[in-house]
Coordinates of N, CA, C and O in Angstrom, one line a residue:
I1 N 96.1 106.4 128.1 CA 95.1 106.9 127.5 C 93.8 106.2 127.5 O 92.3 106.6 127.3
C2 N 93.5 105.5 127.1 CA 92.9 104.3 126.0 C 92.5 102.9 127.3 O 92.0 102.0 126.7
R3 N 93.6 102.9 128.1 CA 93.6 101.6 129.2 C 91.7 101.3 129.4 O 91.6 100.1 129.3
N4 N 91.0 102.1 129.8 CA 89.2 102.0 130.2 C 88.7 102.5 129.2 O 87.3 102.7 129.3
A5 N 89.4 102.8 127.7 CA 88.3 103.5 126.4 C 88.0 102.2 126.2 O 87.9 101.3 126.0
R6 N 86.7 102.8 125.6 CA 85.6 101.6 124.6 C 86.2 102.4 122.8 O 85.9 101.1 121.8
R7 N 85.9 103.3 122.5 CA 85.4 103.8 121.4 C 86.4 105.3 121.2 O 86.9 106.0 121.9
V8 N 87.3 104.9 120.6 CA 88.9 105.3 120.1 C 88.9 106.5 118.9 O 88.4 105.4 118.2
A9 N 89.7 107.8 118.7 CA 89.6 108.0 117.1 C 91.3 108.2 116.7 O 91.9 108.4 117.9
I10 N 91.3 107.6 115.5 CA 92.7 108.1 115.3 C 93.0 108.4 114.4 O 92.6 108.2 113.4
L11 N 93.5 109.6 114.3 CA 93.9 110.6 113.2 C 95.2 110.3 112.2 O 96.2 110.5 112.6
E12 N 95.1 109.8 111.2 CA 96.6 109.4 110.3 C 96.6 111.2 108.8 O 96.0 111.2 108.1
N13 N 97.9 111.3 109.6 CA 98.3 112.7 108.4 C 96.9 113.5 108.6 O 97.4 113.9 107.5
V14 N 95.9 114.1 109.2 CA 95.1 115.1 109.1 C 95.9 116.4 109.3 O 96.0 116.7 110.6
V15 N 96.2 116.5 108.5 CA 97.2 118.1 108.4 C 97.0 120.1 108.6 O 96.8 120.5 108.9
N16 N 95.1 119.6 108.5 CA 95.0 120.6 108.4 C 93.8 121.2 109.7 O 93.5 120.4 110.6
P17 N 94.4 122.8 110.6 CA 94.2 122.1 111.7 C 92.7 122.8 111.9 O 92.3 122.2 113.3
T18 N 91.9 122.9 110.8 CA 90.7 123.1 110.9 C 90.1 121.9 111.1 O 89.0 121.6 112.6
N19 N 89.9 121.1 110.8 CA 89.8 119.5 110.2 C 90.0 119.1 111.4 O 89.3 118.6 111.8
V20 N 91.1 119.2 112.2 CA 91.9 118.2 113.6 C 91.0 119.3 114.7 O 90.5 118.6 115.6
G21 N 90.8 120.2 114.5 CA 89.3 120.9 115.9 C 88.4 120.5 115.5 O 87.7 120.0 116.9
A22 N 87.7 120.4 114.3 CA 86.5 119.9 114.6 C 86.5 118.5 114.5 O 85.0 118.0 115.5
I23 N 87.5 118.0 114.2 CA 87.0 116.3 114.6 C 87.1 116.3 116.3 O 86.9 115.2 116.4
F24 N 87.9 117.2 116.9 CA 87.7 116.7 118.2 C 86.7 117.0 118.9 O 86.1 116.7 120.0
R25 N 85.9 118.5 118.4 CA 84.8 119.0 118.7 C 83.6 117.4 118.6 O 82.7 117.7 119.5
S26 N 83.9 117.0 117.3 CA 82.9 116.2 117.2 C 82.9 114.8 118.0 O 82.3 114.1 118.6
A27 N 84.3 114.7 118.3 CA 84.9 113.7 119.2 C 84.3 113.6 120.6 O 83.6 112.8 121.5
A28 N 84.1 114.3 121.4 CA 84.0 115.0 122.4 C 82.7 115.0 122.3 O 81.7 114.1 123.6
A29 N 81.9 115.1 121.6 CA 80.6 115.5 121.6 C 79.5 114.4 121.3 O 78.5 113.9 121.3
L30 N 79.9 113.3 120.8 CA 79.6 112.1 120.1 C 79.7 110.9 121.0 O 80.3 109.4 120.2
G31 N 80.9 111.1 121.8 CA 80.8 109.8 123.0 C 82.5 108.9 122.8 O 83.2 108.3 123.0
M32 N 83.5 110.1 121.8 CA 85.0 109.8 121.5 C 85.6 108.9 123.2 O 85.4 110.5 123.9
D33 N 86.0 108.5 123.5 CA 86.5 108.5 124.5 C 88.0 108.5 124.3 O 88.7 109.3 125.9
A34 N 89.3 108.8 123.4 CA 90.2 109.8 123.2 C 90.9 109.7 121.5 O 89.6 109.1 120.9
V35 N 91.6 110.6 121.3 CA 91.7 110.6 120.1 C 93.5 110.5 120.5 O 94.3 111.1 120.9
L36 N 93.8 109.7 119.0 CA 95.0 110.1 118.8 C 95.7 110.3 117.5 O 94.7 109.8 116.7
L37 N 97.0 110.5 117.4 CA 97.5 111.2 116.5 C 99.0 111.0 115.8 O 99.5 110.9 116.8
T38 N 99.0 110.5 114.5 CA 100.3 110.6 114.4 C 101.1 111.7 113.9 O 100.6 112.7 113.9
R39 N 101.9 111.6 113.9 CA 102.9 112.8 114.2 C 102.9 113.5 112.7 O 103.0 114.8 113.6
A40 N 102.5 113.2 111.8 CA 102.3 114.2 110.5 C 101.3 114.8 110.7 O 100.6 116.1 110.3
C41 N 100.3 114.6 112.2 CA 99.2 115.5 111.7 C 99.3 116.8 112.4 O 100.4 117.3 113.0
S42 N 98.2 118.0 111.8 CA 98.0 119.4 112.6 C 98.4 118.8 114.3 O 97.7 118.1 115.2
N43 N 99.2 119.8 115.2 CA 99.4 119.9 115.9 C 97.7 120.1 116.9 O 97.2 121.8 116.6
P44 N 97.0 119.7 118.1 CA 95.8 119.8 118.1 C 95.8 121.4 119.2 O 95.0 122.2 119.5
L45 N 96.9 121.8 119.8 CA 97.2 122.8 120.5 C 97.6 124.1 119.6 O 97.8 125.0 120.1
Y46 N 97.7 123.9 118.3 CA 97.4 125.1 117.2 C 96.2 126.1 117.8 O 95.2 125.6 118.2
R47 N 96.9 127.0 117.8 CA 95.5 128.2 118.2 C 94.2 127.7 117.0 O 93.1 127.9 117.5
R48 N 94.8 127.8 115.7 CA 93.2 127.2 115.1 C 92.9 126.4 115.2 O 91.0 126.1 115.2
A49 N 93.4 125.1 115.8 CA 92.6 123.4 116.4 C 91.8 124.1 117.5 O 90.6 123.4 118.0
I50 N 92.3 125.2 118.3 CA 91.4 125.1 119.6 C 90.8 125.8 119.8 O 89.2 125.2 120.0
R51 N 90.6 126.7 118.4 CA 89.5 127.8 118.4 C 88.2 126.9 117.6 O 87.2 127.0 118.2
V52 N 88.6 126.3 116.4 CA 87.7 125.2 115.7 C 86.8 124.1 116.9 O 85.7 123.9 117.1
S53 N 87.4 123.7 117.7 CA 87.3 122.8 118.7 C 86.4 123.1 119.5 O 85.9 122.2 120.5
M54 N 86.3 124.9 120.1 CA 85.8 125.1 121.0 C 86.4 124.7 122.6 O 85.6 124.4 123.3
G55 N 88.1 124.5 122.4 CA 88.1 124.0 123.3 C 88.2 122.7 123.9 O 88.6 122.2 125.0
T56 N 87.6 121.9 123.5 CA 87.6 120.4 123.6 C 88.5 119.8 123.7 O 88.9 118.5 123.9
V57 N 90.0 120.5 122.7 CA 90.8 119.8 122.8 C 91.6 119.3 123.9 O 92.8 118.8 124.2
F58 N 91.3 120.0 125.3 CA 91.3 120.3 126.7 C 90.5 119.5 127.6 O 90.2 119.1 128.7
Q59 N 89.5 118.9 126.5 CA 88.9 118.1 127.4 C 89.0 116.4 127.2 O 88.0 115.6 127.9
I60 N 88.9 116.3 126.1 CA 88.8 114.4 125.5 C 90.4 114.4 125.4 O 91.3 115.4 125.2
P61 N 90.8 113.3 126.2 CA 92.1 112.7 126.4 C 93.0 112.4 124.9 O 92.4 112.0 124.1
W62 N 94.3 113.0 124.7 CA 94.5 112.3 123.6 C 95.9 112.7 123.6 O 96.9 113.2 124.4
T63 N 96.8 112.0 122.7 CA 98.1 112.0 122.5 C 98.7 111.6 121.1 O 98.0 111.3 120.5
F64 N 99.9 111.8 121.0 CA 100.5 111.3 119.4 C 101.1 110.4 119.4 O 101.1 109.6 120.9
L65 N 100.8 109.7 118.7 CA 101.0 107.8 118.3 C 102.1 107.6 117.6 O 102.5 108.2 116.8
D66 N 102.8 106.6 118.1 CA 103.8 105.9 117.5 C 103.3 105.0 116.7 O 102.8 103.7 117.3
K67 N 103.0 105.0 115.5 CA 102.0 104.7 114.4 C 102.9 102.7 114.3 O 101.8 102.5 114.1
E68 N 103.6 102.6 114.8 CA 104.0 101.3 113.9 C 103.6 100.7 115.8 O 103.6 99.2 115.8
K69 N 104.1 100.9 116.6 CA 104.0 100.3 118.2 C 102.1 101.1 118.6 O 101.5 100.0 119.0
G70 N 101.8 101.9 118.4 CA 100.4 102.4 118.5 C 99.5 101.7 118.6 O 98.0 101.0 119.3
V71 N 99.0 100.4 117.1 CA 98.1 100.2 116.6 C 98.4 98.8 117.3 O 97.5 98.1 118.5
S72 N 99.9 98.1 117.6 CA 99.9 96.4 117.9 C 99.6 97.1 119.4 O 99.1 95.8 120.2
E73 N 99.8 97.9 120.3 CA 99.2 98.4 121.2 C 97.4 98.3 121.4 O 97.1 98.0 122.9
L74 N 97.0 99.3 120.8 CA 95.5 99.1 120.7 C 94.8 97.7 120.8 O 94.3 97.0 121.4
K75 N 95.4 97.1 120.4 CA 95.3 95.6 120.0 C 95.5 95.1 120.9 O 94.6 93.8 121.4
E76 N 96.6 94.8 121.5 CA 96.9 94.4 123.1 C 95.5 95.1 124.2 O 95.6 93.7 124.8
L77 N 95.0 95.8 124.0 CA 94.6 96.4 125.2 C 93.1 95.9 124.4 O 92.2 96.0 125.4
G78 N 92.6 95.1 123.4 CA 91.6 94.4 123.2 C 90.8 95.3 122.1 O 89.7 94.7 121.7
F79 N 91.0 96.6 121.4 CA 90.7 97.2 120.4 C 90.5 96.3 118.9 O 91.8 95.7 118.1
K80 N 89.3 96.7 118.2 CA 89.0 95.8 117.1 C 89.6 97.5 116.3 O 89.3 98.3 116.9
T81 N 90.4 97.3 115.3 CA 90.4 98.8 114.6 C 89.7 98.6 113.4 O 89.4 97.7 112.4
A82 N 89.1 100.1 112.8 CA 88.0 100.1 111.3 C 88.8 101.0 110.7 O 88.8 102.8 111.1
A83 N 89.0 100.3 109.5 CA 89.6 102.0 108.6 C 88.8 102.6 107.9 O 87.8 101.7 107.3
M84 N 88.7 103.6 108.0 CA 87.1 104.2 106.8 C 87.9 104.5 105.6 O 88.9 105.9 105.6
A85 N 87.4 104.1 104.8 CA 88.0 103.9 103.3 C 87.5 103.5 102.1 O 85.9 103.0 102.5
L86 N 87.2 103.9 101.2 CA 86.6 103.1 100.2 C 86.8 102.2 99.4 O 87.9 102.4 98.3
T87 N 86.7 101.4 99.9 CA 86.9 100.0 99.2 C 85.7 99.0 98.3 O 84.7 99.1 99.1
D88 N 86.7 98.1 97.5 CA 85.6 97.1 97.6 C 85.4 96.2 98.5 O 83.7 95.9 98.5
D89 N 85.9 95.9 99.8 CA 85.5 95.1 100.2 C 84.9 95.8 101.8 O 84.9 95.5 103.0
S90 N 85.0 97.4 101.8 CA 84.1 98.2 102.6 C 82.8 97.3 103.2 O 81.5 97.5 102.7
V91 N 82.8 97.6 104.8 CA 81.3 97.6 105.0 C 80.8 98.7 105.6 O 81.2 99.7 105.6
S92 N 79.5 99.2 105.5 CA 78.7 100.2 105.5 C 79.1 100.3 107.7 O 78.9 99.2 108.0
I93 N 78.7 101.7 108.0 CA 79.5 102.4 109.3 C 78.3 102.1 110.1 O 78.3 101.8 111.5
D94 N 76.8 101.3 109.3 CA 76.1 100.9 110.4 C 76.2 99.6 110.6 O 74.8 98.4 110.9
N95 N 77.3 98.4 110.2 CA 77.4 97.0 109.8 C 77.2 96.3 111.3 O 77.8 96.7 112.6
E96 N 76.1 95.5 111.7 CA 76.2 95.3 113.4 C 77.1 94.4 113.7 O 77.5 94.7 115.3
E97 N 77.8 94.1 112.9 CA 78.9 93.3 113.7 C 80.3 94.2 114.0 O 80.5 94.4 115.2
L98 N 80.6 95.2 113.3 CA 81.1 96.5 113.6 C 80.8 97.3 114.7 O 81.4 97.2 115.8
L99 N 79.1 97.2 115.3 CA 78.7 98.2 116.0 C 78.8 97.2 117.3 O 78.5 97.9 118.6
A100 N 78.8 95.6 117.5 CA 79.0 95.1 118.7 C 80.2 95.3 119.1 O 80.5 94.3 119.9
E101 N 81.1 95.1 118.6 CA 82.4 95.6 119.1 C 82.7 96.0 120.1 O 82.5 97.5 120.8
E102 N 83.6 95.2 121.6 CA 83.4 96.0 122.9 C 84.3 96.9 122.7 O 83.9 97.9 123.5
K103 N 85.0 97.0 122.2 CA 86.3 97.7 121.6 C 86.5 98.5 120.3 O 86.8 97.3 119.6
L104 N 86.5 99.6 120.1 CA 86.4 100.1 118.4 C 87.6 101.2 118.1 O 87.4 101.9 119.0
A105 N 88.0 101.4 118.1 CA 89.3 102.3 116.9 C 88.8 103.1 115.8 O 89.3 102.0 115.0
I106 N 88.7 103.9 115.1 CA 88.1 104.4 113.8 C 89.5 105.2 113.4 O 89.9 106.1 114.0
V107 N 89.4 104.4 112.4 CA 91.1 104.9 111.8 C 90.4 106.0 110.8 O 89.8 105.7 109.6
L108 N 90.8 107.6 110.9 CA 90.4 108.5 110.1 C 91.8 109.0 108.8 O 92.7 109.5 109.6
G109 N 92.3 109.3 107.7 CA 93.5 109.6 106.8 C 93.6 111.2 106.6 O 92.1 111.4 107.0
T110 N 94.0 111.5 105.9 CA 94.4 112.5 105.7 C 93.9 113.3 104.4 O 92.7 112.3 103.9
E111 N 93.1 114.4 104.5 CA 92.6 115.1 103.6 C 92.6 114.9 102.1 O 94.0 114.9 102.0
G112 N 92.3 114.5 101.3 CA 92.6 114.1 99.9 C 92.8 112.7 99.5 O 92.1 111.9 99.0
D113 N 94.1 112.0 99.9 CA 94.6 111.1 99.9 C 93.6 109.4 100.6 O 94.1 108.9 100.4
G114 N 93.3 110.3 102.1 CA 93.1 109.2 102.5 C 94.0 108.6 103.3 O 95.0 108.7 103.7
L115 N 93.7 107.0 103.5 CA 94.6 106.3 104.8 C 95.5 105.5 103.6 O 95.5 105.3 102.3
A116 N 97.0 105.2 104.3 CA 97.7 104.4 103.5 C 97.5 103.0 103.3 O 96.4 102.5 104.2
K117 N 97.5 103.0 102.2 CA 97.2 101.6 102.2 C 98.0 100.0 102.7 O 96.6 99.3 103.5
E118 N 98.6 100.4 103.2 CA 99.6 99.7 104.8 C 98.3 100.0 105.9 O 97.9 98.6 106.4
T119 N 97.9 101.4 106.0 CA 97.0 101.1 107.4 C 95.6 100.0 107.0 O 95.1 99.6 108.1
I120 N 95.2 100.2 106.1 CA 93.8 99.8 105.4 C 94.3 98.4 105.6 O 93.7 97.3 106.6
A121 N 95.4 97.6 105.0 CA 95.4 96.4 105.5 C 96.0 96.0 106.7 O 95.4 94.8 107.3
D122 N 95.4 97.0 107.4 CA 96.5 96.4 108.9 C 95.1 96.0 109.7 O 95.1 95.9 110.8
C123 N 94.3 97.5 109.6 CA 92.7 96.8 110.4 C 92.2 95.9 110.3 O 91.6 95.2 109.5
D124 N 91.0 95.8 111.5 CA 90.4 94.5 111.1 C 89.1 94.5 110.3 O 88.2 93.9 109.5
Y125 N 88.5 96.2 110.2 CA 87.7 96.4 108.8 C 87.7 97.5 108.2 O 89.0 97.9 108.7
T126 N 87.5 97.4 106.8 CA 87.3 98.4 106.3 C 86.0 99.2 105.7 O 84.8 98.5 105.8
V127 N 85.3 100.1 106.6 CA 84.3 101.5 106.9 C 84.0 102.7 105.8 O 84.7 102.8 105.5
K128 N 82.8 102.3 105.3 CA 82.3 103.4 104.7 C 80.8 103.9 105.0 O 80.3 103.6 105.7
I129 N 81.1 105.7 104.6 CA 79.2 105.3 104.6 C 78.7 105.9 103.5 O 79.4 106.0 102.3
P130 N 77.5 105.3 103.7 CA 76.9 104.8 102.1 C 76.8 106.5 101.8 O 75.9 107.1 102.9
M131 N 76.5 106.1 100.7 CA 76.1 108.3 99.9 C 74.9 107.6 99.1 O 74.8 106.6 98.2
S132 N 74.6 108.8 98.3 CA 73.8 109.8 97.8 C 73.9 110.3 96.3 O 75.2 111.0 96.5
H133 N 73.4 110.4 95.9 CA 73.5 110.7 94.4 C 75.0 111.7 94.2 O 75.4 112.4 93.6
G134 N 75.9 109.9 93.6 CA 76.7 110.2 93.4 C 77.7 110.3 93.7 O 79.2 111.1 93.6
V135 N 78.1 110.6 95.4 CA 78.9 111.4 95.8 C 80.1 110.5 96.6 O 79.1 109.7 96.9
D136 N 81.0 110.7 96.0 CA 81.4 109.7 96.4 C 82.5 110.0 97.8 O 82.6 108.5 98.6
S137 N 82.1 110.7 98.5 CA 83.4 110.7 99.9 C 82.7 112.1 100.4 O 82.4 112.9 99.9
L138 N 83.1 112.0 102.1 CA 82.8 113.4 102.5 C 83.7 114.0 103.4 O 85.6 113.1 103.4
N139 N 84.4 115.3 103.6 CA 85.6 115.4 103.9 C 85.5 114.9 105.7 O 84.8 115.1 106.2
V140 N 86.9 115.1 105.8 CA 87.5 113.8 107.2 C 86.8 114.3 108.2 O 86.4 113.5 108.8
A141 N 86.4 115.8 108.3 CA 86.5 116.2 109.8 C 84.4 115.6 109.3 O 84.1 115.8 111.0
V142 N 83.5 115.7 108.7 CA 82.3 115.6 108.4 C 82.3 114.2 108.5 O 81.2 113.7 109.0
A143 N 83.3 113.4 107.9 CA 83.0 111.9 107.8 C 83.4 111.2 109.7 O 82.4 110.6 109.8
S144 N 84.0 112.0 110.1 CA 84.3 111.8 111.6 C 83.1 111.6 112.6 O 82.9 110.9 113.1
A145 N 82.5 112.9 112.1 CA 81.1 113.1 113.2 C 80.1 112.1 112.7 O 79.6 111.8 113.7
V146 N 79.9 111.5 111.3 CA 79.2 110.4 111.2 C 79.9 109.3 111.8 O 78.5 108.7 112.1
A147 N 80.7 109.1 111.6 CA 81.0 107.7 112.4 C 81.0 108.0 113.3 O 80.9 107.1 114.2
F148 N 81.3 109.2 114.1 CA 81.5 108.8 115.7 C 80.2 108.9 116.4 O 79.6 107.9 117.4
W149 N 79.2 109.9 115.6 CA 77.4 109.4 116.0 C 77.0 107.8 115.9 O 76.3 107.2 116.7
Q150 N 77.6 107.7 114.8 CA 77.2 105.8 114.9 C 77.9 104.9 115.3 O 77.2 104.1 116.0
I151 N 78.8 104.7 115.8 CA 79.8 103.6 116.4 C 79.7 104.2 117.7 O 79.8 103.7 118.8
G152 N 79.2 105.4 118.6 CA 79.3 106.1 119.6 C 77.6 105.6 120.2 O 77.5 106.0 121.5
K153 N 77.0 104.8 119.6 CA 75.4 105.0 120.0 C 75.5 103.8 121.1 O 76.2 102.4 121.2

């Protein structure tokens, strides 16, 4: 699925089928080449996910990821990884070095808790979307659309 890909989305424990469907729709519309999901994610073939995705779960390549092997396999294929997380050392989603990466996997976490600390530590980048008016974060499906638009350009 990822051998010829340049831009990949990884979903870690995104359990809401509506969010999974919306992420697939954004991934297809905004240039992602594949979606990888951890086993705890809602199944993209769940009826609600299919409906929200407008059928794009049948258009974009996807698979469930072996979390331990998956990221290392991506790195072997030349991917850099970018964790979407609000940390003190997060770079902006429009960071020139990030956008210049030939192959990039953007990692999105579960609703509420976000990504596991271990996942963030294992990634090459930690990335945030700059916010205004004191808003600290976006829903994972909305954040995915912003990220996909920016890195897919």
